[in-house]
Structures are given as C-alpha cells and as structure tokens.
Amino acid sequence: LIKDDIIAKKIWCVGGDGWAYDIGFGGIDHVLSSNSNINILVLNTESYSNTGGQMSKATPEGAVAEFASSGKKTFKKDLARIAMSYPNVYVAQISLGANMMQAIKAINEANNHNGPSIIIAYCPCIAHGIKGGMSSSINMEKLATSCGYFPIFRYDGKLNLDSPNVDFDLYEEFLNCQTRYSMLKSVNEERAYQMLEFNKRAAMERFDFYKNMCD
C-alpha cells in the first residue's frame, strides 16, 4: 500500500578514467549495451591518479606520465564518441570551472533518462603539475574548455554543444600551465613541438566532429 510513496532508486557508478577507459572498459560496454536505467560518472584526470599518475588511454597526445616519460605518442580514446554509438544512451561532458549550471543540468538529465547514461567530467590532478598548484584547478577547468581542449556538451539522440565558441589561440597557454606538457621540451626536445601540435590538431578534429553533429 505504501509502495507509491517510496522514492525510486537512482543508481550511479563512479570511477576514474583508468577504470572507464582501460581496465573496466568491458564493464562500461556491458552497461551501455544493457538498456538498464543506470548512470556512470567518469572522473577524468587523464591518468591513473590513484596509483601514481601512469598513462591511461585517456592520456592525451604528448603528455608526460609514467610509462610515457618522453610524451605519449598515440591518440587518446574518445569515450564520449564511442558511447554515442550505442542506442538510447545519454552522454555528456562536463567541466565545473567552465559552466557549473551545465554540469548540474547534465547530471539531472542523466538521472531522469530512461536508460543508461555516461557523464565524463574533466578533473585536474596533482600529476598535471598545474602552475599555482591545485588551488588553480577551477581556472584550469575553465581554460580547458575555452581553448577547445575539453568541449562540454549533452547528447540524447541530438547533440547540444554547450561550448560552441572556443578559441584555439589559447591552446598553448593551457598546455604551458601544466608541467606534464611544458616539461616535454626538456625530456624530448627533438619532438616536443611536433607532439604538442599533434595534441592540438587532435583536439581541433574532435571539436569539429562534435560541432558538425549540431548542424
């Protein structure tokens, strides 16, 4: 008699990019394929933060990390793009420093979506070596989106690009604010410029892909 008064449970799985992009990707695939009403929040630090900052498949091109001491030489996995290939999956990228209200809206939409959802949140990490320290995390989140490095959007069969006006002229400033990129010129001077250009071109191609989805 009281079942109508009991609030339905909302199930959220929370993990890092090492889990979501690498060792737990098979589980992500299972959940997104299930059509079950379950939500996934990926805290994307772009490395295995809990175990020392090792490279993961979310680590971008040219970033210096454990197991990539001279800079990562391959593309980072675009988990959001992969997730969009499943039917009836809500997908979003959020960055609190870029747009807090967009992040809240995405979480609410995912929570209310009847089916699987996945939200990827940009999360600065101590392993990034941010100039000014972790107290500058919010500024890095804002700059990551405004320079096109980490676009924010919401997808539910149709893409809403919530950062349509990015400025790639700010890209080098973003990279130079983090030791994981700025130290590349010291550890791999020969290829530093080439690898960071590779990073920027890949970001521009990702942004163009999402922007074209809105047309």
JSON list of C-alpha atoms in Angstrom, two decimals:
[
{"chain": "A", "resi": 1, "resn": "LEU", "atom": "CA", "xyz": [0.00, 0.00, 0.00]},
{"chain": "A", "resi": 2, "resn": "ILE", "atom": "CA", "xyz": [2.91, 2.36, 0.61]},
{"chain": "A", "resi": 3, "resn": "LYS", "atom": "CA", "xyz": [4.99, 1.43, -2.47]},
{"chain": "A", "resi": 4, "resn": "ASP", "atom": "CA", "xyz": [3.80, 4.52, -4.36]},
{"chain": "A", "resi": 5, "resn": "ASP", "atom": "CA", "xyz": [5.33, 6.69, -1.62]},
{"chain": "A", "resi": 6, "resn": "ILE", "atom": "CA", "xyz": [8.78, 5.10, -1.87]},
{"chain": "A", "resi": 7, "resn": "ILE", "atom": "CA", "xyz": [11.21, 7.12, -4.00]},
{"chain": "A", "resi": 8, "resn": "ALA", "atom": "CA", "xyz": [12.69, 5.11, -6.87]},
{"chain": "A", "resi": 9, "resn": "LYS", "atom": "CA", "xyz": [16.38, 4.36, -6.54]},
{"chain": "A", "resi": 10, "resn": "LYS", "atom": "CA", "xyz": [18.85, 6.11, -8.84]},
{"chain": "A", "resi": 11, "resn": "ILE", "atom": "CA", "xyz": [21.97, 4.05, -9.44]},
{"chain": "A", "resi": 12, "resn": "TRP", "atom": "CA", "xyz": [25.29, 5.78, -10.12]},
{"chain": "A", "resi": 13, "resn": "CYS", "atom": "CA", "xyz": [28.65, 4.14, -10.78]},
{"chain": "A", "resi": 14, "resn": "VAL", "atom": "CA", "xyz": [31.59, 6.50, -10.15]},
{"chain": "A", "resi": 15, "resn": "GLY", "atom": "CA", "xyz": [35.16, 5.84, -11.23]},
{"chain": "A", "resi": 16, "resn": "GLY", "atom": "CA", "xyz": [38.26, 7.28, -12.83]},
{"chain": "A", "resi": 17, "resn": "ASP", "atom": "CA", "xyz": [39.47, 7.16, -16.41]},
{"chain": "A", "resi": 18, "resn": "GLY", "atom": "CA", "xyz": [41.87, 4.28, -15.73]},
{"chain": "A", "resi": 19, "resn": "TRP", "atom": "CA", "xyz": [38.81, 2.20, -14.87]},
{"chain": "A", "resi": 20, "resn": "ALA", "atom": "CA", "xyz": [36.47, 3.58, -17.55]},
{"chain": "A", "resi": 21, "resn": "TYR", "atom": "CA", "xyz": [38.87, 3.83, -20.48]},
{"chain": "A", "resi": 22, "resn": "ASP", "atom": "CA", "xyz": [41.12, 0.86, -19.72]},
{"chain": "A", "resi": 23, "resn": "ILE", "atom": "CA", "xyz": [40.69, -1.94, -17.19]},
{"chain": "A", "resi": 24, "resn": "GLY", "atom": "CA", "xyz": [36.92, -1.53, -16.76]},
{"chain": "A", "resi": 25, "resn": "PHE", "atom": "CA", "xyz": [36.00, -0.68, -20.35]},
{"chain": "A", "resi": 26, "resn": "GLY", "atom": "CA", "xyz": [34.43, -4.12, -20.83]},
{"chain": "A", "resi": 27, "resn": "GLY", "atom": "CA", "xyz": [32.09, -3.35, -17.95]},
{"chain": "A", "resi": 28, "resn": "ILE", "atom": "CA", "xyz": [31.25, 0.05, -19.45]},
{"chain": "A", "resi": 29, "resn": "ASP", "atom": "CA", "xyz": [30.38, -1.70, -22.71]},
{"chain": "A", "resi": 30, "resn": "HIS", "atom": "CA", "xyz": [28.12, -4.14, -20.86]},
{"chain": "A", "resi": 31, "resn": "VAL", "atom": "CA", "xyz": [26.26, -1.37, -19.02]},
{"chain": "A", "resi": 32, "resn": "LEU", "atom": "CA", "xyz": [25.79, 0.84, -22.09]},
{"chain": "A", "resi": 33, "resn": "SER", "atom": "CA", "xyz": [24.53, -2.16, -24.07]},
{"chain": "A", "resi": 34, "resn": "SER", "atom": "CA", "xyz": [22.08, -3.25, -21.37]},
{"chain": "A", "resi": 35, "resn": "ASN", "atom": "CA", "xyz": [19.44, -0.53, -21.79]},
{"chain": "A", "resi": 36, "resn": "SER", "atom": "CA", "xyz": [19.20, -0.61, -17.98]},
{"chain": "A", "resi": 37, "resn": "ASN", "atom": "CA", "xyz": [18.42, 2.56, -16.07]},
{"chain": "A", "resi": 38, "resn": "ILE", "atom": "CA", "xyz": [21.91, 3.09, -14.66]},
{"chain": "A", "resi": 39, "resn": "ASN", "atom": "CA", "xyz": [24.23, 6.10, -14.65]},
{"chain": "A", "resi": 40, "resn": "ILE", "atom": "CA", "xyz": [28.02, 6.31, -14.93]},
{"chain": "A", "resi": 41, "resn": "LEU", "atom": "CA", "xyz": [30.15, 9.26, -13.82]},
{"chain": "A", "resi": 42, "resn": "VAL", "atom": "CA", "xyz": [33.75, 9.21, -15.05]},
{"chain": "A", "resi": 43, "resn": "LEU", "atom": "CA", "xyz": [36.18, 11.48, -13.17]},
{"chain": "A", "resi": 44, "resn": "ASN", "atom": "CA", "xyz": [38.67, 12.04, -15.97]},
{"chain": "A", "resi": 45, "resn": "THR", "atom": "CA", "xyz": [42.12, 13.00, -14.69]},
{"chain": "A", "resi": 46, "resn": "GLU", "atom": "CA", "xyz": [43.69, 11.68, -17.90]},
{"chain": "A", "resi": 47, "resn": "SER", "atom": "CA", "xyz": [45.92, 9.27, -15.96]},
{"chain": "A", "resi": 48, "resn": "TYR", "atom": "CA", "xyz": [45.89, 6.53, -13.30]},
{"chain": "A", "resi": 49, "resn": "SER", "atom": "CA", "xyz": [45.91, 9.08, -10.49]},
{"chain": "A", "resi": 50, "resn": "ASN", "atom": "CA", "xyz": [45.41, 6.74, -7.51]},
{"chain": "A", "resi": 51, "resn": "THR", "atom": "CA", "xyz": [48.46, 4.63, -8.35]},
{"chain": "A", "resi": 52, "resn": "GLY", "atom": "CA", "xyz": [51.00, 7.28, -9.29]},
{"chain": "A", "resi": 53, "resn": "GLY", "atom": "CA", "xyz": [49.90, 9.05, -12.46]},
{"chain": "A", "resi": 54, "resn": "GLN", "atom": "CA", "xyz": [50.55, 6.34, -15.02]},
{"chain": "A", "resi": 55, "resn": "MET", "atom": "CA", "xyz": [49.42, 6.82, -18.61]},
{"chain": "A", "resi": 56, "resn": "SER", "atom": "CA", "xyz": [45.89, 5.67, -19.42]},
{"chain": "A", "resi": 57, "resn": "LYS", "atom": "CA", "xyz": [44.00, 5.58, -22.71]},
{"chain": "A", "resi": 58, "resn": "ALA", "atom": "CA", "xyz": [42.53, 8.94, -21.66]},
{"chain": "A", "resi": 59, "resn": "THR", "atom": "CA", "xyz": [46.03, 10.49, -21.56]},
{"chain": "A", "resi": 60, "resn": "PRO", "atom": "CA", "xyz": [46.33, 13.00, -24.43]},
{"chain": "A", "resi": 61, "resn": "GLU", "atom": "CA", "xyz": [49.00, 13.12, -27.09]},
{"chain": "A", "resi": 62, "resn": "GLY", "atom": "CA", "xyz": [52.36, 14.47, -25.90]},
{"chain": "A", "resi": 63, "resn": "ALA", "atom": "CA", "xyz": [51.57, 14.39, -22.17]},
{"chain": "A", "resi": 64, "resn": "VAL", "atom": "CA", "xyz": [54.41, 13.22, -19.94]},
{"chain": "A", "resi": 65, "resn": "ALA", "atom": "CA", "xyz": [53.37, 10.50, -17.49]},
{"chain": "A", "resi": 66, "resn": "GLU", "atom": "CA", "xyz": [54.65, 7.25, -16.04]},
{"chain": "A", "resi": 67, "resn": "PHE", "atom": "CA", "xyz": [55.07, 4.78, -18.92]},
{"chain": "A", "resi": 68, "resn": "ALA", "atom": "CA", "xyz": [55.17, 7.81, -21.24]},
{"chain": "A", "resi": 69, "resn": "SER", "atom": "CA", "xyz": [58.25, 9.58, -19.89]},
{"chain": "A", "resi": 70, "resn": "SER", "atom": "CA", "xyz": [59.05, 11.16, -23.28]},
{"chain": "A", "resi": 71, "resn": "GLY", "atom": "CA", "xyz": [55.42, 12.07, -24.02]},
{"chain": "A", "resi": 72, "resn": "LYS", "atom": "CA", "xyz": [52.51, 9.88, -25.10]},
{"chain": "A", "resi": 73, "resn": "LYS", "atom": "CA", "xyz": [52.79, 9.11, -28.79]},
{"chain": "A", "resi": 74, "resn": "THR", "atom": "CA", "xyz": [49.27, 7.87, -29.56]},
{"chain": "A", "resi": 75, "resn": "PHE", "atom": "CA", "xyz": [45.78, 9.38, -29.69]},
{"chain": "A", "resi": 76, "resn": "LYS", "atom": "CA", "xyz": [43.64, 9.46, -26.56]},
{"chain": "A", "resi": 77, "resn": "LYS", "atom": "CA", "xyz": [40.44, 7.44, -26.64]},
{"chain": "A", "resi": 78, "resn": "ASP", "atom": "CA", "xyz": [37.29, 9.50, -27.21]},
{"chain": "A", "resi": 79, "resn": "LEU", "atom": "CA", "xyz": [34.98, 7.66, -24.81]},
{"chain": "A", "resi": 80, "resn": "ALA", "atom": "CA", "xyz": [32.07, 10.06, -25.35]},
{"chain": "A", "resi": 81, "resn": "ARG", "atom": "CA", "xyz": [32.13, 9.45, -29.09]},
{"chain": "A", "resi": 82, "resn": "ILE", "atom": "CA", "xyz": [32.17, 5.69, -28.54]},
{"chain": "A", "resi": 83, "resn": "ALA", "atom": "CA", "xyz": [29.26, 5.93, -26.09]},
{"chain": "A", "resi": 84, "resn": "MET", "atom": "CA", "xyz": [27.17, 7.80, -28.66]},
{"chain": "A", "resi": 85, "resn": "SER", "atom": "CA", "xyz": [27.26, 4.75, -30.93]},
{"chain": "A", "resi": 86, "resn": "TYR", "atom": "CA", "xyz": [25.00, 2.83, -28.52]},
{"chain": "A", "resi": 87, "resn": "PRO", "atom": "CA", "xyz": [21.23, 3.34, -28.87]},
{"chain": "A", "resi": 88, "resn": "ASN", "atom": "CA", "xyz": [19.35, 5.07, -26.06]},
{"chain": "A", "resi": 89, "resn": "VAL", "atom": "CA", "xyz": [22.43, 6.22, -24.14]},
{"chain": "A", "resi": 90, "resn": "TYR", "atom": "CA", "xyz": [22.63, 9.71, -22.64]},
{"chain": "A", "resi": 91, "resn": "VAL", "atom": "CA", "xyz": [26.17, 11.12, -22.98]},
{"chain": "A", "resi": 92, "resn": "ALA", "atom": "CA", "xyz": [27.67, 14.32, -21.60]},
{"chain": "A", "resi": 93, "resn": "GLN", "atom": "CA", "xyz": [30.98, 16.02, -20.96]},
{"chain": "A", "resi": 94, "resn": "ILE", "atom": "CA", "xyz": [31.13, 18.50, -18.10]},
{"chain": "A", "resi": 95, "resn": "SER", "atom": "CA", "xyz": [33.68, 20.82, -16.52]},
{"chain": "A", "resi": 96, "resn": "LEU", "atom": "CA", "xyz": [32.66, 22.64, -13.36]},
{"chain": "A", "resi": 97, "resn": "GLY", "atom": "CA", "xyz": [35.01, 25.57, -13.90]},
{"chain": "A", "resi": 98, "resn": "ALA", "atom": "CA", "xyz": [33.71, 26.08, -17.42]},
{"chain": "A", "resi": 99, "resn": "ASN", "atom": "CA", "xyz": [29.99, 26.02, -16.68]},
{"chain": "A", "resi": 100, "resn": "MET", "atom": "CA", "xyz": [28.64, 24.82, -13.34]},
{"chain": "A", "resi": 101, "resn": "MET", "atom": "CA", "xyz": [25.00, 25.14, -14.40]},
{"chain": "A", "resi": 102, "resn": "GLN", "atom": "CA", "xyz": [25.66, 22.99, -17.48]},
{"chain": "A", "resi": 103, "resn": "ALA", "atom": "CA", "xyz": [27.14, 20.32, -15.20]},
{"chain": "A", "resi": 104, "resn": "ILE", "atom": "CA", "xyz": [24.07, 20.37, -12.94]},
{"chain": "A", "resi": 105, "resn": "LYS", "atom": "CA", "xyz": [21.77, 20.23, -15.97]},
{"chain": "A", "resi": 106, "resn": "ALA", "atom": "CA", "xyz": [23.65, 17.27, -17.43]},
{"chain": "A", "resi": 107, "resn": "ILE", "atom": "CA", "xyz": [23.52, 15.32, -14.15]},
{"chain": "A", "resi": 108, "resn": "ASN", "atom": "CA", "xyz": [19.78, 15.98, -13.83]},
{"chain": "A", "resi": 109, "resn": "GLU", "atom": "CA", "xyz": [19.15, 14.94, -17.43]},
{"chain": "A", "resi": 110, "resn": "ALA", "atom": "CA", "xyz": [21.17, 11.75, -16.96]},
{"chain": "A", "resi": 111, "resn": "ASN", "atom": "CA", "xyz": [19.30, 10.99, -13.73]},
{"chain": "A", "resi": 112, "resn": "ASN", "atom": "CA", "xyz": [15.95, 11.37, -15.49]},
{"chain": "A", "resi": 113, "resn": "HIS", "atom": "CA", "xyz": [16.95, 9.49, -18.64]},
{"chain": "A", "resi": 114, "resn": "ASN", "atom": "CA", "xyz": [15.18, 6.14, -19.00]},
{"chain": "A", "resi": 115, "resn": "GLY", "atom": "CA", "xyz": [18.19, 4.04, -19.96]},
{"chain": "A", "resi": 116, "resn": "PRO", "atom": "CA", "xyz": [21.97, 4.09, -19.49]},
{"chain": "A", "resi": 117, "resn": "SER", "atom": "CA", "xyz": [23.86, 7.35, -19.17]},
{"chain": "A", "resi": 118, "resn": "ILE", "atom": "CA", "xyz": [27.52, 8.31, -19.00]},
{"chain": "A", "resi": 119, "resn": "ILE", "atom": "CA", "xyz": [28.97, 11.65, -17.94]},
{"chain": "A", "resi": 120, "resn": "ILE", "atom": "CA", "xyz": [32.66, 12.43, -18.35]},
{"chain": "A", "resi": 121, "resn": "ALA", "atom": "CA", "xyz": [33.93, 15.17, -16.03]},
{"chain": "A", "resi": 122, "resn": "TYR", "atom": "CA", "xyz": [37.24, 16.95, -16.60]},
{"chain": "A", "resi": 123, "resn": "CYS", "atom": "CA", "xyz": [39.18, 16.69, -13.33]},
{"chain": "A", "resi": 124, "resn": "PRO", "atom": "CA", "xyz": [42.56, 18.40, -12.85]},
{"chain": "A", "resi": 125, "resn": "CYS", "atom": "CA", "xyz": [45.03, 16.26, -10.90]},
{"chain": "A", "resi": 126, "resn": "ILE", "atom": "CA", "xyz": [48.19, 16.89, -8.89]},
{"chain": "A", "resi": 127, "resn": "ALA", "atom": "CA", "xyz": [50.02, 14.81, -11.53]},
{"chain": "A", "resi": 128, "resn": "HIS", "atom": "CA", "xyz": [49.25, 17.55, -14.09]},
{"chain": "A", "resi": 129, "resn": "GLY", "atom": "CA", "xyz": [51.71, 19.87, -12.35]},
{"chain": "A", "resi": 130, "resn": "ILE", "atom": "CA", "xyz": [49.42, 22.90, -12.57]},
{"chain": "A", "resi": 131, "resn": "LYS", "atom": "CA", "xyz": [51.18, 26.24, -12.15]},
{"chain": "A", "resi": 132, "resn": "GLY", "atom": "CA", "xyz": [49.85, 27.73, -8.92]},
{"chain": "A", "resi": 133, "resn": "GLY", "atom": "CA", "xyz": [49.01, 24.29, -7.57]},
{"chain": "A", "resi": 134, "resn": "MET", "atom": "CA", "xyz": [45.67, 22.57, -7.13]},
{"chain": "A", "resi": 135, "resn": "SER", "atom": "CA", "xyz": [44.11, 25.83, -5.91]},
{"chain": "A", "resi": 136, "resn": "SER", "atom": "CA", "xyz": [44.11, 26.81, -9.60]},
{"chain": "A", "resi": 137, "resn": "SER", "atom": "CA", "xyz": [42.04, 23.76, -10.61]},
{"chain": "A", "resi": 138, "resn": "ILE", "atom": "CA", "xyz": [38.89, 25.74, -11.39]},
{"chain": "A", "resi": 139, "resn": "ASN", "atom": "CA", "xyz": [40.87, 28.07, -13.67]},
{"chain": "A", "resi": 140, "resn": "MET", "atom": "CA", "xyz": [42.31, 25.07, -15.49]},
{"chain": "A", "resi": 141, "resn": "GLU", "atom": "CA", "xyz": [38.82, 23.59, -15.94]},
{"chain": "A", "resi": 142, "resn": "LYS", "atom": "CA", "xyz": [37.62, 26.86, -17.43]},
{"chain": "A", "resi": 143, "resn": "LEU", "atom": "CA", "xyz": [40.64, 27.24, -19.73]},
{"chain": "A", "resi": 144, "resn": "ALA", "atom": "CA", "xyz": [40.45, 23.58, -20.84]},
{"chain": "A", "resi": 145, "resn": "THR", "atom": "CA", "xyz": [37.01, 24.26, -22.28]},
{"chain": "A", "resi": 146, "resn": "SER", "atom": "CA", "xyz": [37.51, 27.80, -23.57]},
{"chain": "A", "resi": 147, "resn": "CYS", "atom": "CA", "xyz": [40.60, 26.77, -25.57]},
{"chain": "A", "resi": 148, "resn": "GLY", "atom": "CA", "xyz": [38.87, 23.73, -27.12]},
{"chain": "A", "resi": 149, "resn": "TYR", "atom": "CA", "xyz": [40.86, 21.11, -25.24]},
{"chain": "A", "resi": 150, "resn": "PHE", "atom": "CA", "xyz": [37.79, 19.71, -23.45]},
{"chain": "A", "resi": 151, "resn": "PRO", "atom": "CA", "xyz": [34.47, 20.75, -25.05]},
{"chain": "A", "resi": 152, "resn": "ILE", "atom": "CA", "xyz": [31.34, 20.37, -22.95]},
{"chain": "A", "resi": 153, "resn": "PHE", "atom": "CA", "xyz": [28.10, 19.00, -24.39]},
{"chain": "A", "resi": 154, "resn": "ARG", "atom": "CA", "xyz": [24.98, 16.91, -23.79]},
{"chain": "A", "resi": 155, "resn": "TYR", "atom": "CA", "xyz": [23.72, 14.17, -26.10]},
{"chain": "A", "resi": 156, "resn": "ASP", "atom": "CA", "xyz": [20.37, 12.40, -26.09]},
{"chain": "A", "resi": 157, "resn": "GLY", "atom": "CA", "xyz": [19.94, 11.41, -29.72]},
{"chain": "A", "resi": 158, "resn": "LYS", "atom": "CA", "xyz": [20.77, 15.04, -30.58]},
{"chain": "A", "resi": 159, "resn": "LEU", "atom": "CA", "xyz": [23.93, 16.90, -29.57]},
{"chain": "A", "resi": 160, "resn": "ASN", "atom": "CA", "xyz": [23.80, 20.14, -27.60]},
{"chain": "A", "resi": 161, "resn": "LEU", "atom": "CA", "xyz": [27.27, 21.68, -27.80]},
{"chain": "A", "resi": 162, "resn": "ASP", "atom": "CA", "xyz": [27.46, 23.87, -24.69]},
{"chain": "A", "resi": 163, "resn": "SER", "atom": "CA", "xyz": [30.86, 25.36, -25.60]},
{"chain": "A", "resi": 164, "resn": "PRO", "atom": "CA", "xyz": [30.36, 26.37, -29.27]},
{"chain": "A", "resi": 165, "resn": "ASN", "atom": "CA", "xyz": [32.68, 29.39, -29.22]},
{"chain": "A", "resi": 166, "resn": "VAL", "atom": "CA", "xyz": [36.16, 28.16, -28.33]},
{"chain": "A", "resi": 167, "resn": "ASP", "atom": "CA", "xyz": [39.44, 29.96, -29.02]},
{"chain": "A", "resi": 168, "resn": "PHE", "atom": "CA", "xyz": [42.26, 27.66, -30.09]},
{"chain": "A", "resi": 169, "resn": "ASP", "atom": "CA", "xyz": [44.67, 30.60, -29.81]},
{"chain": "A", "resi": 170, "resn": "LEU", "atom": "CA", "xyz": [44.52, 29.93, -26.05]},
{"chain": "A", "resi": 171, "resn": "TYR", "atom": "CA", "xyz": [45.62, 26.32, -26.52]},
{"chain": "A", "resi": 172, "resn": "GLU", "atom": "CA", "xyz": [49.36, 26.85, -25.95]},
{"chain": "A", "resi": 173, "resn": "GLU", "atom": "CA", "xyz": [48.62, 28.88, -22.81]},
{"chain": "A", "resi": 174, "resn": "PHE", "atom": "CA", "xyz": [46.64, 25.94, -21.44]},
{"chain": "A", "resi": 175, "resn": "LEU", "atom": "CA", "xyz": [49.41, 23.44, -22.22]},
{"chain": "A", "resi": 176, "resn": "ASN", "atom": "CA", "xyz": [52.15, 25.68, -20.79]},
{"chain": "A", "resi": 177, "resn": "CYS", "atom": "CA", "xyz": [50.29, 26.00, -17.47]},
{"chain": "A", "resi": 178, "resn": "GLN", "atom": "CA", "xyz": [50.94, 22.30, -16.75]},
{"chain": "A", "resi": 179, "resn": "THR", "atom": "CA", "xyz": [54.25, 20.56, -16.13]},
{"chain": "A", "resi": 180, "resn": "ARG", "atom": "CA", "xyz": [53.05, 17.38, -17.88]},
{"chain": "A", "resi": 181, "resn": "TYR", "atom": "CA", "xyz": [53.22, 19.36, -21.13]},
{"chain": "A", "resi": 182, "resn": "SER", "atom": "CA", "xyz": [55.78, 22.10, -20.50]},
{"chain": "A", "resi": 183, "resn": "MET", "atom": "CA", "xyz": [58.45, 19.58, -19.42]},
{"chain": "A", "resi": 184, "resn": "LEU", "atom": "CA", "xyz": [58.22, 17.82, -22.78]},
{"chain": "A", "resi": 185, "resn": "LYS", "atom": "CA", "xyz": [60.68, 20.38, -24.20]},
{"chain": "A", "resi": 186, "resn": "SER", "atom": "CA", "xyz": [63.22, 19.20, -21.63]},
{"chain": "A", "resi": 187, "resn": "VAL", "atom": "CA", "xyz": [62.73, 15.43, -21.88]},
{"chain": "A", "resi": 188, "resn": "ASN", "atom": "CA", "xyz": [62.09, 15.19, -25.64]},
{"chain": "A", "resi": 189, "resn": "GLU", "atom": "CA", "xyz": [63.37, 18.41, -27.17]},
{"chain": "A", "resi": 190, "resn": "GLU", "atom": "CA", "xyz": [63.60, 16.97, -30.68]},
{"chain": "A", "resi": 191, "resn": "ARG", "atom": "CA", "xyz": [59.93, 16.07, -30.95]},
{"chain": "A", "resi": 192, "resn": "ALA", "atom": "CA", "xyz": [58.27, 18.38, -28.39]},
{"chain": "A", "resi": 193, "resn": "TYR", "atom": "CA", "xyz": [56.86, 20.86, -30.91]},
{"chain": "A", "resi": 194, "resn": "GLN", "atom": "CA", "xyz": [55.66, 18.10, -33.22]},
{"chain": "A", "resi": 195, "resn": "MET", "atom": "CA", "xyz": [53.94, 16.17, -30.42]},
{"chain": "A", "resi": 196, "resn": "LEU", "atom": "CA", "xyz": [52.17, 19.21, -28.96]},
{"chain": "A", "resi": 197, "resn": "GLU", "atom": "CA", "xyz": [50.99, 20.20, -32.44]},
{"chain": "A", "resi": 198, "resn": "PHE", "atom": "CA", "xyz": [49.68, 16.65, -32.75]},
{"chain": "A", "resi": 199, "resn": "ASN", "atom": "CA", "xyz": [47.80, 17.21, -29.49]},
{"chain": "A", "resi": 200, "resn": "LYS", "atom": "CA", "xyz": [46.27, 20.47, -30.73]},
{"chain": "A", "resi": 201, "resn": "ARG", "atom": "CA", "xyz": [45.28, 19.07, -34.15]},
{"chain": "A", "resi": 202, "resn": "ALA", "atom": "CA", "xyz": [43.60, 16.08, -32.48]},
{"chain": "A", "resi": 203, "resn": "ALA", "atom": "CA", "xyz": [41.63, 18.45, -30.22]},
{"chain": "A", "resi": 204, "resn": "MET", "atom": "CA", "xyz": [40.56, 20.54, -33.21]},
{"chain": "A", "resi": 205, "resn": "GLU", "atom": "CA", "xyz": [39.41, 17.43, -35.07]},
{"chain": "A", "resi": 206, "resn": "ARG", "atom": "CA", "xyz": [37.41, 16.25, -32.04]},
{"chain": "A", "resi": 207, "resn": "PHE", "atom": "CA", "xyz": [35.80, 19.66, -31.68]},
{"chain": "A", "resi": 208, "resn": "ASP", "atom": "CA", "xyz": [34.92, 19.79, -35.39]},
{"chain": "A", "resi": 209, "resn": "PHE", "atom": "CA", "xyz": [33.34, 16.34, -35.14]},
{"chain": "A", "resi": 210, "resn": "TYR", "atom": "CA", "xyz": [31.05, 17.45, -32.31]},
{"chain": "A", "resi": 211, "resn": "LYS", "atom": "CA", "xyz": [30.26, 20.80, -33.90]},
{"chain": "A", "resi": 212, "resn": "ASN", "atom": "CA", "xyz": [29.31, 19.08, -37.16]},
{"chain": "A", "resi": 213, "resn": "MET", "atom": "CA", "xyz": [26.89, 16.87, -35.23]},
{"chain": "A", "resi": 214, "resn": "CYS", "atom": "CA", "xyz": [24.92, 20.02, -34.36]},
{"chain": "A", "resi": 215, "resn": "ASP", "atom": "CA", "xyz": [24.47, 21.06, -38.00]}
]
